[in-house]
mmCIF file of C-alpha atoms and ligand atoms in Angstrom:
data_model
loop_
_atom_site.group_PDB
_atom_site.id
_atom_site.type_symbol
_atom_site.label_atom_id
_atom_site.label_comp_id
_atom_site.label_asym_id
_atom_site.label_seq_id
_atom_site.Cartn_x
_atom_site.Cartn_y
_atom_site.Cartn_z
ATOM 1 C CA MET H 272 0.827 21.840 11.746
ATOM 2 C CA ASN H 273 2.748 22.918 8.649
ATOM 3 C CA THR H 274 2.123 21.299 5.304
ATOM 4 C CA VAL H 275 4.419 21.069 2.304
ATOM 5 C CA ALA H 276 1.892 23.115 0.341
ATOM 6 C CA SER H 277 1.904 26.042 2.792
ATOM 7 C CA TYR H 278 5.560 25.943 3.899
ATOM 8 C CA ASN H 279 8.155 28.094 2.144
ATOM 9 C CA PHE H 280 11.323 26.021 1.658
ATOM 10 C CA ILE H 281 13.496 28.903 0.494
ATOM 11 C CA ASN H 282 17.133 28.297 1.528
ATOM 12 C CA GLN H 283 16.053 25.254 3.543
ATOM 13 C CA ARG H 284 17.633 21.832 3.267
ATOM 14 C CA ALA H 285 14.654 19.479 3.374
ATOM 15 C CA LEU H 286 15.344 15.931 4.533
ATOM 16 C CA VAL H 287 12.663 13.897 2.784
ATOM 17 C CA ARG H 288 11.808 10.286 3.681
ATOM 18 C CA VAL H 289 10.547 8.851 0.400
ATOM 19 C CA ASP H 290 9.508 5.315 -0.475
ATOM 20 C CA PHE H 291 11.815 4.386 -3.371
ATOM 21 C CA ASN H 292 11.456 0.681 -2.616
ATOM 22 C CA VAL H 293 10.865 -0.133 -6.290
ATOM 23 C CA PRO H 294 11.248 -3.439 -8.133
ATOM 24 C CA LEU H 295 14.555 -3.737 -10.041
ATOM 25 C CA ASP H 296 15.514 -6.039 -12.892
ATOM 26 C CA LYS H 297 17.557 -8.880 -11.384
ATOM 27 C CA GLN H 298 20.299 -8.698 -14.041
ATOM 28 C CA THR H 299 20.493 -5.076 -15.148
ATOM 29 C CA PHE H 300 19.166 -3.455 -11.930
ATOM 30 C CA GLU H 301 16.943 -1.211 -14.046
ATOM 31 C CA VAL H 302 13.814 0.149 -12.398
ATOM 32 C CA LYS H 303 10.917 -2.061 -13.534
ATOM 33 C CA ASP H 304 8.064 0.010 -12.094
ATOM 34 C CA ASP H 305 8.625 3.670 -11.215
ATOM 35 C CA THR H 306 5.190 4.278 -9.621
ATOM 36 C CA ARG H 307 6.616 4.970 -6.170
ATOM 37 C CA ILE H 308 9.259 7.381 -7.456
ATOM 38 C CA ARG H 309 6.648 9.220 -9.535
ATOM 39 C CA ALA H 310 4.450 9.534 -6.455
ATOM 40 C CA ALA H 311 7.162 11.476 -4.579
ATOM 41 C CA ILE H 312 7.955 13.937 -7.389
ATOM 42 C CA PRO H 313 5.335 16.633 -6.533
ATOM 43 C CA THR H 314 6.731 17.032 -2.997
ATOM 44 C CA ILE H 315 10.334 17.246 -4.230
ATOM 45 C CA ASN H 316 9.397 19.739 -6.947
ATOM 46 C CA LYS H 317 7.570 21.963 -4.449
ATOM 47 C CA ILE H 318 10.696 22.122 -2.272
ATOM 48 C CA LEU H 319 12.985 22.877 -5.217
ATOM 49 C CA ASN H 320 10.638 25.409 -6.811
ATOM 50 C CA ASP H 321 10.509 27.331 -3.526
ATOM 51 C CA GLY H 322 14.302 27.648 -3.626
ATOM 52 C CA GLY H 323 15.124 24.857 -1.210
ATOM 53 C CA SER H 324 17.269 21.748 -1.654
ATOM 54 C CA ALA H 325 16.201 18.144 -1.099
ATOM 55 C CA ILE H 326 18.044 15.314 0.634
ATOM 56 C CA LEU H 327 16.203 12.104 -0.202
ATOM 57 C CA MET H 328 16.405 9.018 1.988
ATOM 58 C CA SER H 329 14.754 5.631 1.504
ATOM 59 C CA HIS H 330 15.107 1.911 1.977
ATOM 60 C CA LEU H 331 15.221 -0.596 -0.888
ATOM 61 C CA GLY H 332 14.517 -4.293 -0.441
ATOM 62 C CA ARG H 333 15.589 -6.290 2.568
ATOM 63 C CA PRO H 334 19.379 -6.120 2.907
ATOM 64 C CA LYS H 335 20.827 -8.302 5.630
ATOM 65 C CA GLY H 336 22.336 -5.458 7.637
ATOM 66 C CA GLY H 337 25.182 -4.259 5.392
ATOM 67 C CA PRO H 338 25.765 -2.956 1.864
ATOM 68 C CA GLU H 339 24.613 -5.210 -1.021
ATOM 69 C CA GLU H 340 24.973 -4.075 -4.630
ATOM 70 C CA LYS H 341 21.540 -5.390 -5.621
ATOM 71 C CA TYR H 342 19.891 -3.119 -3.041
ATOM 72 C CA SER H 343 21.893 0.032 -3.785
ATOM 73 C CA LEU H 344 19.780 3.140 -4.334
ATOM 74 C CA ASN H 345 22.346 4.113 -6.937
ATOM 75 C CA HIS H 346 20.140 2.083 -9.303
ATOM 76 C CA VAL H 347 17.270 4.574 -9.004
ATOM 77 C CA VAL H 348 19.295 7.770 -9.571
ATOM 78 C CA ALA H 349 18.773 7.861 -13.338
ATOM 79 C CA THR H 350 15.003 7.339 -13.090
ATOM 80 C CA THR H 351 14.661 9.989 -10.382
ATOM 81 C CA ALA H 352 16.722 12.471 -12.420
ATOM 82 C CA LEU H 353 14.595 11.784 -15.474
ATOM 83 C CA LEU H 354 11.340 12.314 -13.612
ATOM 84 C CA LEU H 355 12.609 15.489 -11.918
ATOM 85 C CA ASN H 356 14.234 16.682 -15.101
ATOM 86 C CA ARG H 357 17.368 17.694 -13.194
ATOM 87 C CA LYS H 358 20.613 16.234 -11.905
ATOM 88 C CA VAL H 359 20.464 14.016 -8.826
ATOM 89 C CA LYS H 360 23.608 13.621 -6.726
ATOM 90 C CA PHE H 361 24.243 10.334 -4.951
ATOM 91 C CA ILE H 362 26.358 9.429 -1.937
ATOM 92 C CA LYS H 363 27.356 5.888 -0.964
ATOM 93 C CA ASP H 364 26.176 6.098 2.635
ATOM 94 C CA CYS H 365 23.441 7.809 4.606
ATOM 95 C CA ILE H 366 25.437 8.961 7.655
ATOM 96 C CA GLY H 367 29.051 9.950 8.363
ATOM 97 C CA GLU H 368 31.509 12.749 7.671
ATOM 98 C CA GLU H 369 31.341 12.636 3.859
ATOM 99 C CA VAL H 370 27.555 12.680 3.922
ATOM 100 C CA ASN H 371 27.564 15.647 6.319
ATOM 101 C CA ILE H 372 29.899 17.622 4.037
ATOM 102 C CA MET H 373 27.898 16.871 0.909
ATOM 103 C CA ALA H 374 24.569 17.708 2.575
ATOM 104 C CA ALA H 375 25.932 20.970 3.988
ATOM 105 C CA SER H 376 27.223 22.075 0.581
ATOM 106 C CA LEU H 377 23.914 21.521 -1.239
ATOM 107 C CA GLN H 378 22.716 24.620 -3.079
ATOM 108 C CA PRO H 379 19.098 25.709 -3.595
ATOM 109 C CA GLY H 380 17.551 23.609 -6.373
ATOM 110 C CA GLU H 381 19.925 20.673 -5.818
ATOM 111 C CA VAL H 382 18.938 17.097 -4.971
ATOM 112 C CA LEU H 383 21.004 14.544 -3.066
ATOM 113 C CA LEU H 384 19.963 10.895 -2.730
ATOM 114 C CA LEU H 385 21.443 8.969 0.195
ATOM 115 C CA GLU H 386 22.361 5.271 0.064
ATOM 116 C CA ASN H 387 19.899 2.637 1.343
ATOM 117 C CA LEU H 388 19.046 3.336 4.994
ATOM 118 C CA ARG H 389 18.751 -0.384 5.728
ATOM 119 C CA PHE H 390 22.462 -0.931 5.049
ATOM 120 C CA HIS H 391 22.590 0.154 8.705
ATOM 121 C CA PRO H 392 20.691 -2.243 11.019
ATOM 122 C CA GLU H 393 20.025 0.769 13.256
ATOM 123 C CA GLU H 394 17.366 1.933 10.782
ATOM 124 C CA GLU H 395 14.939 -0.937 11.435
ATOM 125 C CA LYS H 396 15.829 -1.010 15.128
ATOM 126 C CA GLY H 397 14.681 2.596 15.409
ATOM 127 C CA ASP H 398 18.036 3.588 16.903
ATOM 128 C CA LYS H 399 17.895 7.084 18.366
ATOM 129 C CA GLU H 400 21.531 8.027 17.747
ATOM 130 C CA PHE H 401 21.303 6.914 14.107
ATOM 131 C CA ALA H 402 18.101 8.958 13.733
ATOM 132 C CA ASN H 403 19.869 11.947 15.265
ATOM 133 C CA GLN H 404 22.727 11.676 12.747
ATOM 134 C CA LEU H 405 20.239 11.590 9.878
ATOM 135 C CA ALA H 406 18.313 14.521 11.360
ATOM 136 C CA SER H 407 21.456 16.676 11.464
ATOM 137 C CA LEU H 408 21.531 16.635 7.632
ATOM 138 C CA GLY H 409 18.423 18.771 7.162
ATOM 139 C CA ASP H 410 16.771 21.954 8.464
ATOM 140 C CA VAL H 411 13.302 20.508 8.016
ATOM 141 C CA TYR H 412 11.922 16.944 7.906
ATOM 142 C CA VAL H 413 9.272 15.792 5.443
ATOM 143 C CA ASN H 414 7.780 12.309 5.598
ATOM 144 C CA ASP H 415 6.321 11.276 2.246
ATOM 145 C CA ALA H 416 6.688 7.504 2.689
ATOM 146 C CA PHE H 417 3.159 6.273 3.417
ATOM 147 C CA GLY H 418 4.188 2.717 2.460
ATOM 148 C CA THR H 419 6.437 2.506 5.546
ATOM 149 C CA ALA H 420 4.366 4.647 7.912
ATOM 150 C CA HIS H 421 3.374 1.531 9.892
ATOM 151 C CA ARG H 422 7.020 0.919 10.853
ATOM 152 C CA ALA H 423 8.633 2.597 13.864
ATOM 153 C CA HIS H 424 11.976 2.904 12.102
ATOM 154 C CA ALA H 425 14.662 5.550 12.637
ATOM 155 C CA SER H 426 13.907 7.489 9.430
ATOM 156 C CA THR H 427 10.113 7.124 9.530
ATOM 157 C CA ALA H 428 9.267 7.859 13.160
ATOM 158 C CA VAL H 429 12.163 8.233 15.627
ATOM 159 C CA ILE H 430 13.754 11.061 13.639
ATOM 160 C CA ALA H 431 10.770 13.419 13.997
ATOM 161 C CA GLN H 432 11.620 14.261 17.634
ATOM 162 C CA PHE H 433 14.763 16.062 16.459
ATOM 163 C CA PHE H 434 12.694 18.660 14.617
ATOM 164 C CA SER H 435 10.373 21.199 16.238
ATOM 165 C CA PRO H 436 6.695 20.736 15.295
ATOM 166 C CA GLU H 437 6.823 23.538 12.713
ATOM 167 C CA LYS H 438 9.888 21.926 11.066
ATOM 168 C CA ARG H 439 8.342 18.498 10.465
ATOM 169 C CA MET H 440 5.478 17.710 8.149
ATOM 170 C CA PHE H 441 3.779 15.214 5.854
ATOM 171 C CA GLY H 442 4.651 15.263 2.174
ATOM 172 C CA LEU H 443 1.973 15.772 -0.466
ATOM 173 C CA LEU H 444 1.651 12.024 -1.123
ATOM 174 C CA MET H 445 1.318 11.217 2.564
ATOM 175 C CA ASN H 446 -1.358 13.911 2.910
ATOM 176 C CA ALA H 447 -3.276 12.541 -0.053
ATOM 177 C CA GLU H 448 -3.084 9.002 1.335
ATOM 178 C CA ILE H 449 -4.416 10.054 4.742
ATOM 179 C CA GLU H 450 -7.184 12.197 3.235
ATOM 180 C CA ASN H 451 -8.329 9.406 0.934
ATOM 181 C CA ALA H 452 -8.221 6.741 3.629
ATOM 182 C CA ASP H 453 -10.264 9.003 5.911
ATOM 183 C CA LYS H 454 -12.770 9.661 3.184
ATOM 184 C CA ALA H 455 -13.452 5.947 2.987
ATOM 185 C CA ILE H 456 -13.307 5.008 6.642
ATOM 186 C CA SER H 457 -14.294 8.039 8.739
ATOM 187 C CA ASN H 458 -17.285 9.507 7.054
ATOM 188 C CA PRO H 459 -18.193 7.482 3.981
ATOM 189 C CA ALA H 460 -21.079 8.489 1.731
ATOM 190 C CA LYS H 461 -23.657 5.690 1.959
ATOM 191 C CA PRO H 462 -24.179 3.004 0.840
ATOM 192 C CA PHE H 463 -20.583 2.012 1.623
ATOM 193 C CA THR H 464 -19.401 -1.270 0.096
ATOM 194 C CA ALA H 465 -16.096 -2.889 1.015
ATOM 195 C CA ILE H 466 -14.743 -5.550 -1.323
ATOM 196 C CA ILE H 467 -12.262 -7.807 0.428
ATOM 197 C CA GLY H 468 -10.452 -10.597 -1.381
ATOM 198 C CA GLY H 469 -7.113 -12.336 -1.544
ATOM 199 C CA ALA H 470 -5.784 -15.568 -0.189
ATOM 200 C CA LYS H 471 -6.099 -15.495 3.575
ATOM 201 C CA VAL H 472 -8.876 -14.705 6.028
ATOM 202 C CA SER H 473 -6.309 -14.423 8.805
ATOM 203 C CA ASP H 474 -4.778 -11.310 7.182
ATOM 204 C CA LYS H 475 -8.142 -9.611 6.873
ATOM 205 C CA ILE H 476 -10.060 -10.407 10.085
ATOM 206 C CA LEU H 477 -9.196 -7.135 11.825
ATOM 207 C CA ILE H 478 -10.132 -4.997 8.868
ATOM 208 C CA ILE H 479 -13.432 -6.858 8.378
ATOM 209 C CA GLU H 480 -14.248 -6.404 12.086
ATOM 210 C CA ARG H 481 -13.704 -2.647 11.824
ATOM 211 C CA LEU H 482 -15.698 -2.472 8.611
ATOM 212 C CA LEU H 483 -18.643 -4.116 10.357
ATOM 213 C CA ASP H 484 -19.146 -0.794 12.190
ATOM 214 C CA ARG H 485 -18.999 1.258 9.031
ATOM 215 C CA ALA H 486 -19.945 -0.584 5.860
ATOM 216 C CA ASP H 487 -23.408 -1.432 4.547
ATOM 217 C CA ASN H 488 -22.102 -4.287 2.376
ATOM 218 C CA ILE H 489 -18.987 -6.415 2.658
ATOM 219 C CA ILE H 490 -18.223 -8.456 -0.436
ATOM 220 C CA ILE H 491 -15.879 -11.339 0.301
ATOM 221 C CA GLY H 492 -14.137 -13.042 -2.621
ATOM 222 C CA GLY H 493 -10.870 -14.760 -3.481
ATOM 223 C CA GLY H 494 -9.397 -17.763 -1.729
ATOM 224 C CA MET H 495 -10.514 -16.501 1.683
ATOM 225 C CA ALA H 496 -14.194 -17.014 0.805
ATOM 226 C CA TYR H 497 -13.814 -20.822 1.021
ATOM 227 C CA THR H 498 -13.021 -20.726 4.736
ATOM 228 C CA PHE H 499 -16.494 -19.139 5.135
ATOM 229 C CA PHE H 500 -18.137 -21.837 2.978
ATOM 230 C CA LYS H 501 -16.403 -24.619 4.905
ATOM 231 C CA ALA H 502 -17.424 -23.019 8.208
ATOM 232 C CA THR H 503 -21.071 -23.012 7.157
ATOM 233 C CA GLY H 504 -21.044 -26.672 6.132
ATOM 234 C CA GLY H 505 -20.115 -26.451 2.460
ATOM 235 C CA ASN H 506 -18.019 -28.865 0.413
ATOM 236 C CA ILE H 507 -15.096 -26.915 -0.952
ATOM 237 C CA GLY H 508 -12.958 -29.694 -2.476
ATOM 238 C CA ASN H 509 -9.309 -28.672 -2.565
ATOM 239 C CA SER H 510 -10.004 -24.924 -2.351
ATOM 240 C CA LEU H 511 -7.917 -22.791 -0.010
ATOM 241 C CA CYS H 512 -9.041 -23.099 3.587
ATOM 242 C CA GLU H 513 -7.653 -21.996 6.936
ATOM 243 C CA GLU H 514 -8.980 -24.703 9.261
ATOM 244 C CA ASP H 515 -7.944 -22.725 12.339
ATOM 245 C CA ARG H 516 -10.046 -19.764 11.206
ATOM 246 C CA LEU H 517 -13.408 -21.515 10.804
ATOM 247 C CA ASP H 518 -14.625 -20.106 14.142
ATOM 248 C CA ASN H 519 -13.494 -16.607 13.191
ATOM 249 C CA ALA H 520 -15.449 -16.880 9.958
ATOM 250 C CA LEU H 521 -18.621 -17.922 11.811
ATOM 251 C CA GLN H 522 -18.188 -15.106 14.323
ATOM 252 C CA LEU H 523 -17.834 -12.548 11.538
ATOM 253 C CA ILE H 524 -21.046 -13.805 9.922
ATOM 254 C CA LYS H 525 -22.867 -13.628 13.274
ATOM 255 C CA LYS H 526 -21.589 -10.125 14.045
ATOM 256 C CA ALA H 527 -22.603 -8.944 10.587
ATOM 257 C CA GLU H 528 -26.150 -10.182 11.221
ATOM 258 C CA GLU H 529 -26.272 -8.407 14.583
ATOM 259 C CA LYS H 530 -25.015 -5.173 13.044
ATOM 260 C CA ASN H 531 -27.251 -5.454 10.008
ATOM 261 C CA VAL H 532 -24.327 -5.539 7.599
ATOM 262 C CA ASN H 533 -24.891 -7.431 4.385
ATOM 263 C CA ILE H 534 -22.075 -9.961 3.860
ATOM 264 C CA LEU H 535 -21.967 -11.215 0.276
ATOM 265 C CA LEU H 536 -20.076 -14.387 -0.567
ATOM 266 C CA PRO H 537 -19.708 -15.655 -4.159
ATOM 267 C CA SER H 538 -22.627 -18.070 -4.655
ATOM 268 C CA ASP H 539 -20.776 -19.821 -7.489
ATOM 269 C CA SER H 540 -17.133 -20.402 -8.418
ATOM 270 C CA VAL H 541 -14.961 -21.168 -11.403
ATOM 271 C CA THR H 542 -13.214 -24.392 -10.447
ATOM 272 C CA ALA H 543 -9.955 -25.977 -11.572
ATOM 273 C CA SER H 544 -8.609 -29.523 -11.440
ATOM 274 C CA SER H 545 -5.225 -28.188 -10.273
ATOM 275 C CA PHE H 546 -3.564 -24.882 -9.382
ATOM 276 C CA SER H 547 -2.608 -24.073 -12.953
ATOM 277 C CA ASN H 548 -3.752 -21.793 -15.764
ATOM 278 C CA ASP H 549 -4.141 -24.849 -18.005
ATOM 279 C CA ALA H 550 -6.194 -26.866 -15.517
ATOM 280 C CA GLU H 551 -9.564 -28.313 -16.535
ATOM 281 C CA ARG H 552 -12.185 -25.653 -15.737
ATOM 282 C CA GLY H 553 -15.744 -25.851 -14.510
ATOM 283 C CA GLU H 554 -18.377 -23.716 -12.772
ATOM 284 C CA CYS H 555 -20.518 -24.772 -9.826
ATOM 285 C CA ALA H 556 -22.112 -23.614 -6.568
ATOM 286 C CA SER H 557 -19.388 -22.577 -4.129
ATOM 287 C CA MET H 558 -20.998 -24.703 -1.394
ATOM 288 C CA SER H 559 -20.662 -27.895 -3.458
ATOM 289 C CA ILE H 560 -17.258 -28.147 -5.075
ATOM 290 C CA SER H 561 -16.377 -31.778 -5.857
ATOM 291 C CA SER H 562 -13.322 -33.321 -4.286
ATOM 292 C CA GLY H 563 -10.307 -32.993 -6.554
ATOM 293 C CA TYR H 564 -11.396 -29.485 -7.651
ATOM 294 C CA MET H 565 -10.656 -26.049 -6.257
ATOM 295 C CA GLY H 566 -12.295 -22.647 -6.621
ATOM 296 C CA LEU H 567 -9.908 -20.231 -8.336
ATOM 297 C CA ASP H 568 -12.334 -17.461 -9.301
ATOM 298 C CA ILE H 569 -15.841 -16.214 -8.576
ATOM 299 C CA GLY H 570 -18.530 -17.528 -10.960
ATOM 300 C CA SER H 571 -20.867 -15.686 -13.328
ATOM 301 C CA LYS H 572 -23.799 -15.479 -10.898
ATOM 302 C CA ALA H 573 -21.506 -14.041 -8.207
ATOM 303 C CA ILE H 574 -20.197 -11.472 -10.695
ATOM 304 C CA GLY H 575 -23.782 -10.364 -11.401
ATOM 305 C CA ASP H 576 -24.690 -10.177 -7.685
ATOM 306 C CA PHE H 577 -21.553 -8.239 -6.750
ATOM 307 C CA ARG H 578 -21.922 -5.901 -9.712
ATOM 308 C CA THR H 579 -25.464 -4.950 -8.716
ATOM 309 C CA VAL H 580 -24.364 -4.013 -5.192
ATOM 310 C CA ILE H 581 -21.258 -2.141 -6.404
ATOM 311 C CA LEU H 582 -23.290 -0.061 -8.859
ATOM 312 C CA GLN H 583 -25.660 1.009 -6.058
ATOM 313 C CA SER H 584 -22.801 2.158 -3.821
ATOM 314 C CA LYS H 585 -21.604 5.697 -3.112
ATOM 315 C CA THR H 586 -18.333 4.678 -1.419
ATOM 316 C CA ILE H 587 -16.277 1.641 -2.456
ATOM 317 C CA LEU H 588 -13.156 0.271 -0.831
ATOM 318 C CA TRP H 589 -11.403 -2.589 -2.615
ATOM 319 C CA ASN H 590 -8.629 -4.698 -1.143
ATOM 320 C CA GLY H 591 -7.642 -8.069 -2.583
ATOM 321 C CA PRO H 592 -8.439 -9.906 -5.839
ATOM 322 C CA MET H 593 -11.533 -12.070 -6.415
ATOM 323 C CA GLY H 594 -9.507 -14.982 -7.761
ATOM 324 C CA VAL H 595 -6.140 -16.027 -9.112
ATOM 325 C CA PHE H 596 -6.074 -13.085 -11.529
ATOM 326 C CA GLU H 597 -2.436 -13.830 -12.402
ATOM 327 C CA PHE H 598 -3.802 -16.806 -14.452
ATOM 328 C CA SER H 599 -5.567 -15.509 -17.582
ATOM 329 C CA ASN H 600 -8.179 -18.301 -17.361
ATOM 330 C CA PHE H 601 -9.129 -17.278 -13.821
ATOM 331 C CA GLN H 602 -9.009 -13.490 -14.060
ATOM 332 C CA ALA H 603 -12.572 -12.832 -15.272
ATOM 333 C CA GLY H 604 -14.051 -12.293 -11.791
ATOM 334 C CA THR H 605 -11.415 -9.789 -10.698
ATOM 335 C CA LYS H 606 -11.642 -8.002 -14.059
ATOM 336 C CA ALA H 607 -15.450 -7.762 -13.886
ATOM 337 C CA ILE H 608 -15.275 -6.340 -10.366
ATOM 338 C CA ALA H 609 -12.619 -3.809 -11.442
ATOM 339 C CA GLU H 610 -14.919 -2.770 -14.314
ATOM 340 C CA ALA H 611 -17.911 -2.470 -11.985
ATOM 341 C CA VAL H 612 -15.894 -0.262 -9.588
ATOM 342 C CA ALA H 613 -14.818 1.931 -12.527
ATOM 343 C CA GLU H 614 -18.431 2.162 -13.771
ATOM 344 C CA ALA H 615 -19.733 3.095 -10.316
ATOM 345 C CA THR H 616 -17.010 5.771 -10.111
ATOM 346 C CA SER H 617 -18.066 7.236 -13.449
ATOM 347 C CA LYS H 618 -21.588 7.530 -11.979
ATOM 348 C CA GLY H 619 -20.337 9.539 -8.987
ATOM 349 C CA ALA H 620 -19.222 6.975 -6.415
ATOM 350 C CA TYR H 621 -15.966 7.493 -4.511
ATOM 351 C CA SER H 622 -13.636 4.476 -4.916
ATOM 352 C CA LEU H 623 -10.381 3.675 -3.141
ATOM 353 C CA ILE H 624 -8.191 0.777 -4.194
ATOM 354 C CA GLY H 625 -5.548 -0.283 -1.709
ATOM 355 C CA GLY H 626 -3.367 -3.202 -0.782
ATOM 356 C CA GLY H 627 -0.810 -4.799 -3.085
ATOM 357 C CA ASP H 628 -2.701 -7.233 -5.272
ATOM 358 C CA SER H 629 -5.848 -5.239 -6.003
ATOM 359 C CA VAL H 630 -3.552 -2.405 -7.086
ATOM 360 C CA SER H 631 -1.711 -4.796 -9.450
ATOM 361 C CA ALA H 632 -5.101 -5.973 -10.725
ATOM 362 C CA ILE H 633 -6.476 -2.488 -11.432
ATOM 363 C CA ASN H 634 -3.224 -1.662 -13.246
ATOM 364 C CA LYS H 635 -3.309 -4.928 -15.205
ATOM 365 C CA PHE H 636 -6.789 -4.102 -16.492
ATOM 366 C CA ASN H 637 -5.776 -0.484 -17.282
ATOM 367 C CA LEU H 638 -8.453 0.971 -15.038
ATOM 368 C CA ALA H 639 -6.296 2.868 -12.521
ATOM 369 C CA ASP H 640 -7.355 6.239 -13.930
ATOM 370 C CA LYS H 641 -11.036 5.248 -13.825
ATOM 371 C CA VAL H 642 -11.188 4.968 -10.017
ATOM 372 C CA SER H 643 -10.980 7.786 -7.463
ATOM 373 C CA TYR H 644 -7.710 6.880 -5.737
ATOM 374 C CA VAL H 645 -5.139 4.089 -5.888
ATOM 375 C CA SER H 646 -3.168 3.904 -2.652
ATOM 376 C CA THR H 647 0.604 3.335 -2.605
ATOM 377 C CA GLY H 648 0.420 1.747 0.847
ATOM 378 C CA GLY H 649 -0.222 -1.973 1.250
ATOM 379 C CA GLY H 650 0.377 -2.968 4.867
ATOM 380 C CA ALA H 651 0.241 0.653 6.023
ATOM 381 C CA LEU H 652 -3.212 1.202 4.528
ATOM 382 C CA LEU H 653 -4.549 -2.022 6.041
ATOM 383 C CA GLU H 654 -3.269 -1.046 9.478
ATOM 384 C CA TYR H 655 -4.781 2.417 9.094
ATOM 385 C CA PHE H 656 -8.129 0.819 8.286
ATOM 386 C CA GLU H 657 -7.769 -1.539 11.220
ATOM 387 C CA GLY H 658 -7.665 1.580 13.414
ATOM 388 C CA LYS H 659 -4.055 1.182 14.503
ATOM 389 C CA GLU H 660 -1.881 4.209 15.159
ATOM 390 C CA LEU H 661 0.808 4.396 12.461
ATOM 391 C CA PRO H 662 4.157 5.458 14.011
ATOM 392 C CA GLY H 663 5.146 7.499 10.932
ATOM 393 C CA ILE H 664 1.970 9.568 11.216
ATOM 394 C CA ALA H 665 1.915 9.823 15.020
ATOM 395 C CA ALA H 666 5.520 11.074 15.167
ATOM 396 C CA ILE H 667 4.719 14.079 12.985
ATOM 397 C CA LEU H 668 1.563 14.953 14.892
ATOM 398 C CA LYS H 669 3.118 14.743 18.385
ATOM 399 C CA ASN H 670 3.438 18.029 20.324
HETATM 400 P P1 LIG Y 827 -3.523 -11.415 -0.535
HETATM 401 O O1 LIG Y 827 -2.053 -11.076 -0.583
HETATM 402 O O2 LIG Y 827 -3.946 -12.138 0.707
HETATM 403 O O3 LIG Y 827 -4.395 -10.225 -0.860
HETATM 404 O O4 LIG Y 827 -3.737 -12.485 -1.664
HETATM 405 C C1 LIG Y 827 -3.515 -12.256 -3.026
HETATM 406 C C2 LIG Y 827 -3.306 -13.567 -3.704
HETATM 407 O O5 LIG Y 827 -4.442 -14.378 -3.483
HETATM 408 C C3 LIG Y 827 -3.141 -13.450 -5.194
HETATM 409 O O6 LIG Y 827 -1.848 -13.847 -5.542
HETATM 410 C C4 LIG Y 827 -4.174 -14.411 -5.751
HETATM 411 O O7 LIG Y 827 -3.675 -15.234 -6.786
HETATM 412 C C5 LIG Y 827 -4.522 -15.271 -4.578
HETATM 413 N N1 LIG Y 827 -5.871 -15.825 -4.686
HETATM 414 C C6 LIG Y 827 -7.015 -15.159 -4.914
HETATM 415 N N2 LIG Y 827 -8.046 -16.007 -5.011
HETATM 416 C C7 LIG Y 827 -7.556 -17.249 -4.836
HETATM 417 C C8 LIG Y 827 -8.130 -18.550 -4.823
HETATM 418 N N3 LIG Y 827 -9.444 -18.725 -5.028
HETATM 419 N N4 LIG Y 827 -7.317 -19.601 -4.607
HETATM 420 C C9 LIG Y 827 -5.997 -19.418 -4.421
HETATM 421 N N5 LIG Y 827 -5.384 -18.227 -4.405
HETATM 422 C C10 LIG Y 827 -6.166 -17.134 -4.616
#
């Protein structure tokens, strides 16, 4: 299989699926966080530096099946041009006669950004004819959009069949994402500790099940921990709980015992009288939270317990916050865990942070450059860890 690093793009028009689904200011439409655009720059630069041209295609937001100004990729042209330090052309559609003419006239070193793919409902439907029209724009197809690799859309998966195996490849970001995910899940240095948090157990059952065959320790924090406490007979007051997942929680605990995996739940919690930053706060055992109170963060004993295990680990995977870190009065647990992961990394552990909210947390605490890798894929990374085949990856690898 070709890679962007080894392929020579000279005189080639590279059709690159990027993930420019960035947050925009609601009034001015300015790019509020350019992380995803930045992440695609090395691949684009490699193509241009070889003497090729780049046709960039992406989705933005969730348009209802037709053009909408607030989802126009026109809004990201200036940021992309700034980061590439060169002019970026833009065309107000992604297929059709005008697009064909503009793509065909691109010169080496030039960049063309197409309009939002999802302005055509065919994109999400994985329409073959639409994919074929997109494919006709480029000589070679590069998929650098790990964030949408779990979708079987026209531009992420269906399109690959229109390029011979040597003319389709992963971008540098996609390669890095796959390599880092594999490092954590396929052959982790031991002890391997997974830290799973966030609101819902239901979102994380599959990943925890898979981790039971790989991890030595699974730390469970955040709102999802209270379903485990309730299942084992605890009083959790008004804390988050998924009543229909109590059995799942018990099964996970039982399986962990059978497989000799150490499941760590937060023995104490920081409680609140309401779901608010200004709520009355307290700290108590997580198994005995009074009625009228809810656990919004892990407590100081839990921080100490988790820290000890994290610092002994050689591989760390972190998905999901330990509490409502968006509230400054309930962020201490998530911050302490982020610091412990950074400290373990500085002592030689490999750490991977993935999934939306833990990425926001590590950024909020300015520790992103103190961990080994911060993934750009939320849902895609979770599905990869769950062992599912991602259509965007499979389509490139197919013979
Ligand atoms: P998820 O998307 O499932 O990873 O959940 C992330 C969200 O879970 C964040 O917005 C957190 O504020 C929220 N969260 C974490 N811990 C708690 C908790 N103890 N109670 C309520 N929400 C929580």
